[in-house]
Short mmCIF file of C-alpha atoms in Angstrom, two decimals:
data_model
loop_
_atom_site.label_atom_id
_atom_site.label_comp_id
_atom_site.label_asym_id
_atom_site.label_seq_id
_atom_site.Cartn_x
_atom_site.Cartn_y
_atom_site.Cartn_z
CA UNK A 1 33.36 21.65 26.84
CA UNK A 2 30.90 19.61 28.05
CA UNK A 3 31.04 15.46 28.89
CA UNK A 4 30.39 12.90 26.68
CA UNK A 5 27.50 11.96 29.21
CA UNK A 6 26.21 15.74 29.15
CA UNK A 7 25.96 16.34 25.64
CA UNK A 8 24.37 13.27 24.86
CA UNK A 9 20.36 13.39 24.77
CA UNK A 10 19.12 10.13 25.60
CA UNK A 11 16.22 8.47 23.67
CA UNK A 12 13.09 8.34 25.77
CA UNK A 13 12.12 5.12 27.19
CA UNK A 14 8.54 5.79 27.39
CA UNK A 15 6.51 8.24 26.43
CA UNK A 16 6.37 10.63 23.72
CA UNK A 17 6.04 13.77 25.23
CA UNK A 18 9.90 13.73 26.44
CA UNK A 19 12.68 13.94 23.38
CA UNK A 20 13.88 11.03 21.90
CA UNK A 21 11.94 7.95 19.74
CA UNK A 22 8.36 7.87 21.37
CA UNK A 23 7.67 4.29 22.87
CA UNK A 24 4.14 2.74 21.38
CA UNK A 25 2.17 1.02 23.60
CA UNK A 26 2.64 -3.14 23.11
CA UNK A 27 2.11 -4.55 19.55
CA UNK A 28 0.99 -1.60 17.92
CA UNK A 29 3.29 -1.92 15.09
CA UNK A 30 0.72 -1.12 12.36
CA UNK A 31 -0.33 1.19 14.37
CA UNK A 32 2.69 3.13 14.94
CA UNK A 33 3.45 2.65 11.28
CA UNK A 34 0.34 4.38 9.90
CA UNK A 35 0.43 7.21 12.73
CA UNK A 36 4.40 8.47 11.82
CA UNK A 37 4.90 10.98 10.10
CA UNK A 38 5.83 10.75 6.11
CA UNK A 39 8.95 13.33 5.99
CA UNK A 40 10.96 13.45 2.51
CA UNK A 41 13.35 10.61 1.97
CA UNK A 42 11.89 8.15 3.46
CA UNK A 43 8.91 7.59 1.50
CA UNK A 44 11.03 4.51 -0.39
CA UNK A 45 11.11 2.38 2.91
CA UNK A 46 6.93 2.72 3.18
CA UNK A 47 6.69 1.26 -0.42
CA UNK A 48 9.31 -1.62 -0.33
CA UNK A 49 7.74 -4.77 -0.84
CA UNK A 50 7.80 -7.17 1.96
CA UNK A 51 9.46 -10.73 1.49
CA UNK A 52 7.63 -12.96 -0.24
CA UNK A 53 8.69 -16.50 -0.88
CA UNK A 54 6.04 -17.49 -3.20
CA UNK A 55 7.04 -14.34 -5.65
CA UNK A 56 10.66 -15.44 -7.73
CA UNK A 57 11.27 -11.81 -8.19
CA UNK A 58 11.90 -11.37 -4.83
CA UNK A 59 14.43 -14.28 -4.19
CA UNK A 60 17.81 -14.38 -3.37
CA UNK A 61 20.21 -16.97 -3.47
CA UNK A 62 19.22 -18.38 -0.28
CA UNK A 63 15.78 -19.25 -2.04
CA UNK A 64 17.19 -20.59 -5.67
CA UNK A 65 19.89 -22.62 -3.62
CA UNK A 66 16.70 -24.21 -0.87
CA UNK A 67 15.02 -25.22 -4.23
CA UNK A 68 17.53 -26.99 -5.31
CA UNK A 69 18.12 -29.20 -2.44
CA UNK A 70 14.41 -29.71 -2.36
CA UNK A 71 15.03 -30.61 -6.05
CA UNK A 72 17.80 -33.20 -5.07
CA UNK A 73 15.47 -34.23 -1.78
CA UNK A 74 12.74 -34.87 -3.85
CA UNK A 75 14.79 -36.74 -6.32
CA UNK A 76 16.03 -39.01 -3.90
CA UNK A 77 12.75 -40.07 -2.93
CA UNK A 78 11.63 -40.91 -6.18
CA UNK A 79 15.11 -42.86 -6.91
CA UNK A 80 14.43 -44.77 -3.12
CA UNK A 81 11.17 -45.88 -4.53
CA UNK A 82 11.75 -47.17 -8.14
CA UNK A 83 15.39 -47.36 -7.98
CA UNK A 84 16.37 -48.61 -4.74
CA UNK A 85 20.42 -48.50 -4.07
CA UNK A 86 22.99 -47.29 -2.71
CA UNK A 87 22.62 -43.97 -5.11
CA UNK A 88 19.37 -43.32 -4.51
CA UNK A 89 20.61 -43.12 -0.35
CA UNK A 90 23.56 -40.95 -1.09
CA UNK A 91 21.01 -38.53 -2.86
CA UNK A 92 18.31 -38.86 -0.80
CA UNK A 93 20.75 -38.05 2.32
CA UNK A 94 22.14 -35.25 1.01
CA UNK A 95 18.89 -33.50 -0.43
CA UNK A 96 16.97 -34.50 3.23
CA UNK A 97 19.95 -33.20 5.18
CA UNK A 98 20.82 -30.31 2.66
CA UNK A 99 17.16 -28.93 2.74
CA UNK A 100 16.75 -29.27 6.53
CA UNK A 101 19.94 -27.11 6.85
CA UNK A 102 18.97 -24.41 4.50
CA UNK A 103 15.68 -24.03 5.77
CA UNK A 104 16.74 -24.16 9.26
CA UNK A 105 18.79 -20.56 8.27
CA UNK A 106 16.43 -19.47 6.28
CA UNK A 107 13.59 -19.67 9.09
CA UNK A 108 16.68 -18.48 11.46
CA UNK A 109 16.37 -15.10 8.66
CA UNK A 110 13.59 -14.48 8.44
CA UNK A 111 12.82 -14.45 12.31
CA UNK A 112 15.04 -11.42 12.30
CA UNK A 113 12.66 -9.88 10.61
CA UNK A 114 8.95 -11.05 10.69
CA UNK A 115 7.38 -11.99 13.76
CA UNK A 116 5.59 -15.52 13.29
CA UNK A 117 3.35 -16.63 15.19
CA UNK A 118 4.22 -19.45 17.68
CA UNK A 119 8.12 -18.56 17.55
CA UNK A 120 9.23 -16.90 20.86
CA UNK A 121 12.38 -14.08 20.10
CA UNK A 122 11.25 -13.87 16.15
CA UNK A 123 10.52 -10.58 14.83
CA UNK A 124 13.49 -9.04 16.89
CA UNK A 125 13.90 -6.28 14.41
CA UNK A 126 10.96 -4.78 14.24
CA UNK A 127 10.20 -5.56 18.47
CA UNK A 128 13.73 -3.80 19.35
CA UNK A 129 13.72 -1.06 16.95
CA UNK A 130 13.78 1.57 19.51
CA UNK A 131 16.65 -0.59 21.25
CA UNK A 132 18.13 -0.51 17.69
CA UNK A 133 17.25 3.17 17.19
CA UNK A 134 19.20 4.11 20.43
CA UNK A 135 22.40 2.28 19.57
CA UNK A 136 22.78 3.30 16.24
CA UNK A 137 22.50 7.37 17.58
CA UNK A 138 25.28 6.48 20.32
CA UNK A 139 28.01 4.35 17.95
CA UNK A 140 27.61 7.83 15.02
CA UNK A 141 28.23 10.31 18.39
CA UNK A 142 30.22 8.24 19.77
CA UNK A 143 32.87 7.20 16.90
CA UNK A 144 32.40 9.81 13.92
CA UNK A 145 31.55 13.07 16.05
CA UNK A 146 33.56 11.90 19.31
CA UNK A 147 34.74 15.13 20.81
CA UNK A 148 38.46 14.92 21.10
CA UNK A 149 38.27 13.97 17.44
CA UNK A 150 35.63 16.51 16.25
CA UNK A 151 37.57 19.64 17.75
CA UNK A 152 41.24 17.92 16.44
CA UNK A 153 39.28 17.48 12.82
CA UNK A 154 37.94 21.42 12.51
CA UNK A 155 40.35 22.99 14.26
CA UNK A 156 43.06 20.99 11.42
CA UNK A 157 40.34 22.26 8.52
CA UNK A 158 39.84 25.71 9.52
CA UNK A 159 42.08 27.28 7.33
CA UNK A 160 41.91 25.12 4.08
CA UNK A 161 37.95 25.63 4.82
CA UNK A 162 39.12 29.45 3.86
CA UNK A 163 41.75 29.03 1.53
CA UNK A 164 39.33 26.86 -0.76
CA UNK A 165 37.07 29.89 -0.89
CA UNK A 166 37.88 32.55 -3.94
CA UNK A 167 37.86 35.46 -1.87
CA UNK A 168 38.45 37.96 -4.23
CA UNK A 169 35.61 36.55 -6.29
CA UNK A 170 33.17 36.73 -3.70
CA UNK A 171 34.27 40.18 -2.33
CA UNK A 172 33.89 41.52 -6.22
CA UNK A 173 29.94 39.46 -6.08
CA UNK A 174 29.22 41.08 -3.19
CA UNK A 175 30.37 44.49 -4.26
CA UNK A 176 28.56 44.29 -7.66
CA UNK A 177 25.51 43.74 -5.90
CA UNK A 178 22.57 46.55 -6.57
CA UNK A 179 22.74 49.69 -3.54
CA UNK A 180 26.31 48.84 -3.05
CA UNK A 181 28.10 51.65 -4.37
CA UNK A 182 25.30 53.89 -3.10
CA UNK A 183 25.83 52.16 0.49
CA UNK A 184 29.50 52.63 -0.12
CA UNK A 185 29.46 56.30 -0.65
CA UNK A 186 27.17 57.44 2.12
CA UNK A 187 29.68 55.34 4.55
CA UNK A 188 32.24 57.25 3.40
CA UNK A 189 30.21 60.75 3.85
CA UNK A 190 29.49 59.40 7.22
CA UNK A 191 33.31 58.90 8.09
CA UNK A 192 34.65 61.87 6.16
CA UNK A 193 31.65 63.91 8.85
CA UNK A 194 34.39 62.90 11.63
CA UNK A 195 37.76 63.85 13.01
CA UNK A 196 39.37 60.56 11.81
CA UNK A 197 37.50 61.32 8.16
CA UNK A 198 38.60 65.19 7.85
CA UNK A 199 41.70 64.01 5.38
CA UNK A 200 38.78 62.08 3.44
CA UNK A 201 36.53 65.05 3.26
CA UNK A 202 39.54 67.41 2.40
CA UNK A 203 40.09 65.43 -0.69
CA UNK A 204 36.96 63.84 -1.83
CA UNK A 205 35.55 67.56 -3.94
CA UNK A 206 39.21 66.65 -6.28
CA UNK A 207 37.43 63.26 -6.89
CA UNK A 208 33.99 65.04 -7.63
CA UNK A 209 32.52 63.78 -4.03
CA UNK A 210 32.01 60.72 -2.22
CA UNK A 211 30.09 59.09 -5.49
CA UNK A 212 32.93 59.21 -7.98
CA UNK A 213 35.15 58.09 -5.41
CA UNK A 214 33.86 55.09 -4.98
CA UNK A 215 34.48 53.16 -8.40
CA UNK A 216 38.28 54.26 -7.54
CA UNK A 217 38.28 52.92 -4.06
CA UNK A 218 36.29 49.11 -4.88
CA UNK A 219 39.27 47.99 -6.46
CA UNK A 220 41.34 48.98 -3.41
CA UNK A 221 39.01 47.51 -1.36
CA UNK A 222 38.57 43.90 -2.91
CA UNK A 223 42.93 43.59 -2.58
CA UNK A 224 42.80 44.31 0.75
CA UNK A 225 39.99 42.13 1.83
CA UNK A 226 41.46 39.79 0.03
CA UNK A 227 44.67 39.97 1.59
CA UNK A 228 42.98 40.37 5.28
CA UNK A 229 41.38 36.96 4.98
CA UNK A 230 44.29 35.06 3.57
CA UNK A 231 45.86 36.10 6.65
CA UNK A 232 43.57 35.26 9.23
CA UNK A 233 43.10 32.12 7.36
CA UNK A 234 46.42 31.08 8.33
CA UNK A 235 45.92 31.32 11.84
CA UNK A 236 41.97 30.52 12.26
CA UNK A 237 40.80 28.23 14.17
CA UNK A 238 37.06 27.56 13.81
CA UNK A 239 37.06 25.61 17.27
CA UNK A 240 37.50 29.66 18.82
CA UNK A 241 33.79 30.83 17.87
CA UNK A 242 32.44 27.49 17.07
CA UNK A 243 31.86 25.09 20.79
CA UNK A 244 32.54 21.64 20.13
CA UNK A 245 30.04 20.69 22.56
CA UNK A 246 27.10 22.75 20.86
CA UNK A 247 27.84 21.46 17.79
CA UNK A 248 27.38 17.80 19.16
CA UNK A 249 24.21 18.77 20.51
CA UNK A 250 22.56 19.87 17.38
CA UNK A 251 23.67 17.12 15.63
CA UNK A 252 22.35 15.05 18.44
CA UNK A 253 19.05 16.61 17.95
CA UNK A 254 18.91 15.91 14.75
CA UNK A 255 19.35 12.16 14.90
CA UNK A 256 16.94 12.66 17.49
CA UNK A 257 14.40 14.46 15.54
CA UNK A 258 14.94 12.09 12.56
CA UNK A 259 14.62 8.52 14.28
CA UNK A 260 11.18 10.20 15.64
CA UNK A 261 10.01 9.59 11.85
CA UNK A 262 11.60 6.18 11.64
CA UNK A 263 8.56 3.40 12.24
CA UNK A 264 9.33 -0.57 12.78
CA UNK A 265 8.37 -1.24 9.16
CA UNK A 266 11.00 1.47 8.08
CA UNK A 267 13.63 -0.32 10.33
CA UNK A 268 13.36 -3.26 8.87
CA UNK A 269 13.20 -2.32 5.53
CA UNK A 270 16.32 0.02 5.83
CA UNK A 271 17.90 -3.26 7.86
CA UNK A 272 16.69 -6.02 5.07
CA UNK A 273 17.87 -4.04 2.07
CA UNK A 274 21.57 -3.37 4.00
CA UNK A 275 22.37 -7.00 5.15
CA UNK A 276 19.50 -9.76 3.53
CA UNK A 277 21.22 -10.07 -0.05
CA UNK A 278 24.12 -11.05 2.31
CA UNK A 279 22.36 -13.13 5.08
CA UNK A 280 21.18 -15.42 1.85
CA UNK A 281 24.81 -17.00 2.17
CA UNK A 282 23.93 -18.63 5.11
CA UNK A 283 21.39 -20.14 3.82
CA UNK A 284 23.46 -21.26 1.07
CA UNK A 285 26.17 -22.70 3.54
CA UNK A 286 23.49 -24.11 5.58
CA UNK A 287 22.14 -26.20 2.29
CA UNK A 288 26.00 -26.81 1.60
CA UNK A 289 26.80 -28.56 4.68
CA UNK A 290 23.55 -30.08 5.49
CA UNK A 291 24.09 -32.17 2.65
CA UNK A 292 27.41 -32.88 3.34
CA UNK A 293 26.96 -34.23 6.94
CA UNK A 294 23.71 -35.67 5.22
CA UNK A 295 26.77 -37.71 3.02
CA UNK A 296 28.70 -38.22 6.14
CA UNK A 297 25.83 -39.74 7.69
CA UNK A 298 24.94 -42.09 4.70
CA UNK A 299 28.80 -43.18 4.46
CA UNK A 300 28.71 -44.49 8.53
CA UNK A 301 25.29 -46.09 8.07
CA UNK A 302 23.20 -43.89 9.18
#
């Protein structure tokens, strides 16, 4: 079998022409998004909206939970100015330092994501999705079709892979199939021509030739096929015709084939619906103990 290292195919780091994810010249992410090609499957990932914080339909709790503190900030600016107190600076504290948290992850978020302008590193998604791309193929080799582990796995299955199958049904398909019994006949007229065969051609005129034979000799045949199989199947080991290391490779080729369709906007899409819903807690967390150290603050006399 061959190394890990060997039966690995690298993704390209920069051109097309060589296997692996093609590297686009510098921010031609539109580009490269148009250009790719539109294979079945992933047609969803070109039509998902992108995030839009001016659309409610789109929020998550991260949003609702920002509004709220802006709510509460907003609150305690109005209470500062016609209600001056000590309540009006415990809410005003914990809206100012509530909203200034959340935001602060929410920007944080959304820089994973989208690149805006004037904010060095953001965008990192959709900049590093060939980086992405790469590491993603290597952990699925690496940890679900690991070698040791792939040849332990099938050569453990290889006979419950058989002894699922209904043999005896498939042997009686196969032999209901049109030409069969012609097939069947001539084969034996064939063999009963040589000197193994001469018993076979001594007896087959009491039958009324090879042809009548044959609906006599299917039964026959589908027991002891049947029984054949079940026998090997105890003892097979798929890992004996099958290489390990080939079938590595072809499943590395077809990551590799497949992330050559994957574009940045697909990345991200595939990356915002897996882990955004949940990235809107920190958000939440952020709003929750802004506003708490915003209450700290305001106890201490700050």
């Amino acid at each position: 079998a061959a190394s890990t290292a060997d039966s690995i195919t690298p993704l390209a780091p920069s051109d097309g022409a060589t296997t692996g994810v093609a590297t686009p010249p510098p921010d031609s992410t539109e580009t490269r998004d148009l250009e790719a090609p539109k294979p079945a499957g992933l047609e969803i990932w070109d039509d998902a909206p992108d995030e839009n914080c001016c659309d409610p339909r789109l929020w998550n709790k991260g949003d609702y939970s920002n509004v709220v503190t802006l709510l509460i900030f907003g609150l305690g600016l109005l209470m500062t100015k016609f209600a001056p107190g000590e309540a009006a600076a415990c809410v005003l504290a914990f809206g100012l330092f509530g909203f200034a948290g959340g935001v602060t992850n929410w920007l944080a978020v959304k820089m994973l994501f989208d690149k805006i302008p004037g904010l060095i590193g953001s965008g990192v998604i959709p900049r590093r999705f060939q980086d992405i791309l790469g590491a993603l193929k290597t952990m699925i080799l690496e940890t679900f079709f690991e070698e040791k582990f792939l040849k332990s796995y099938l050569s453990g299955r290889s006979g419950s892979l058989l002894q699922n199958v209904d043999v005896k049904e498939k042997l009686r398909s196969a032999m209901s199939g049109d030409g069969f019994d012609e097939t069947l006949a001539r084969k034996l007229e064939k063999l009963g021509g040589t000197p193994d065969g001469m018993l076979l051609m001594t007896i087959a005129p009491m039958f009324g030739g090879y042809d009548a034979m044959v609906p006599m000799i299917k039964p026959m045949l589908v027991g002891v096929g049947a029984d054949l199989i079940e026998t090997l199947a105890e003892n097979f080991d798929l890992t004996e015709i099958v290489d390990v290391a080939t079938v590595r490779a072809e499943i590395d080729k077809v990551l590799t084939e497949r992330m050559t369709t994957l574009t940045p906007r697909r990345v991200k899409h595939m990356m915002s619906n897996v882990i955004r819903e949940h990235l809107g807690w920190l958000v939440v967390w952020g709003n929750v103990f802004g506003g708490l150290i915003g209450l700290v603050s305001w106890a201490v006399g700050y």
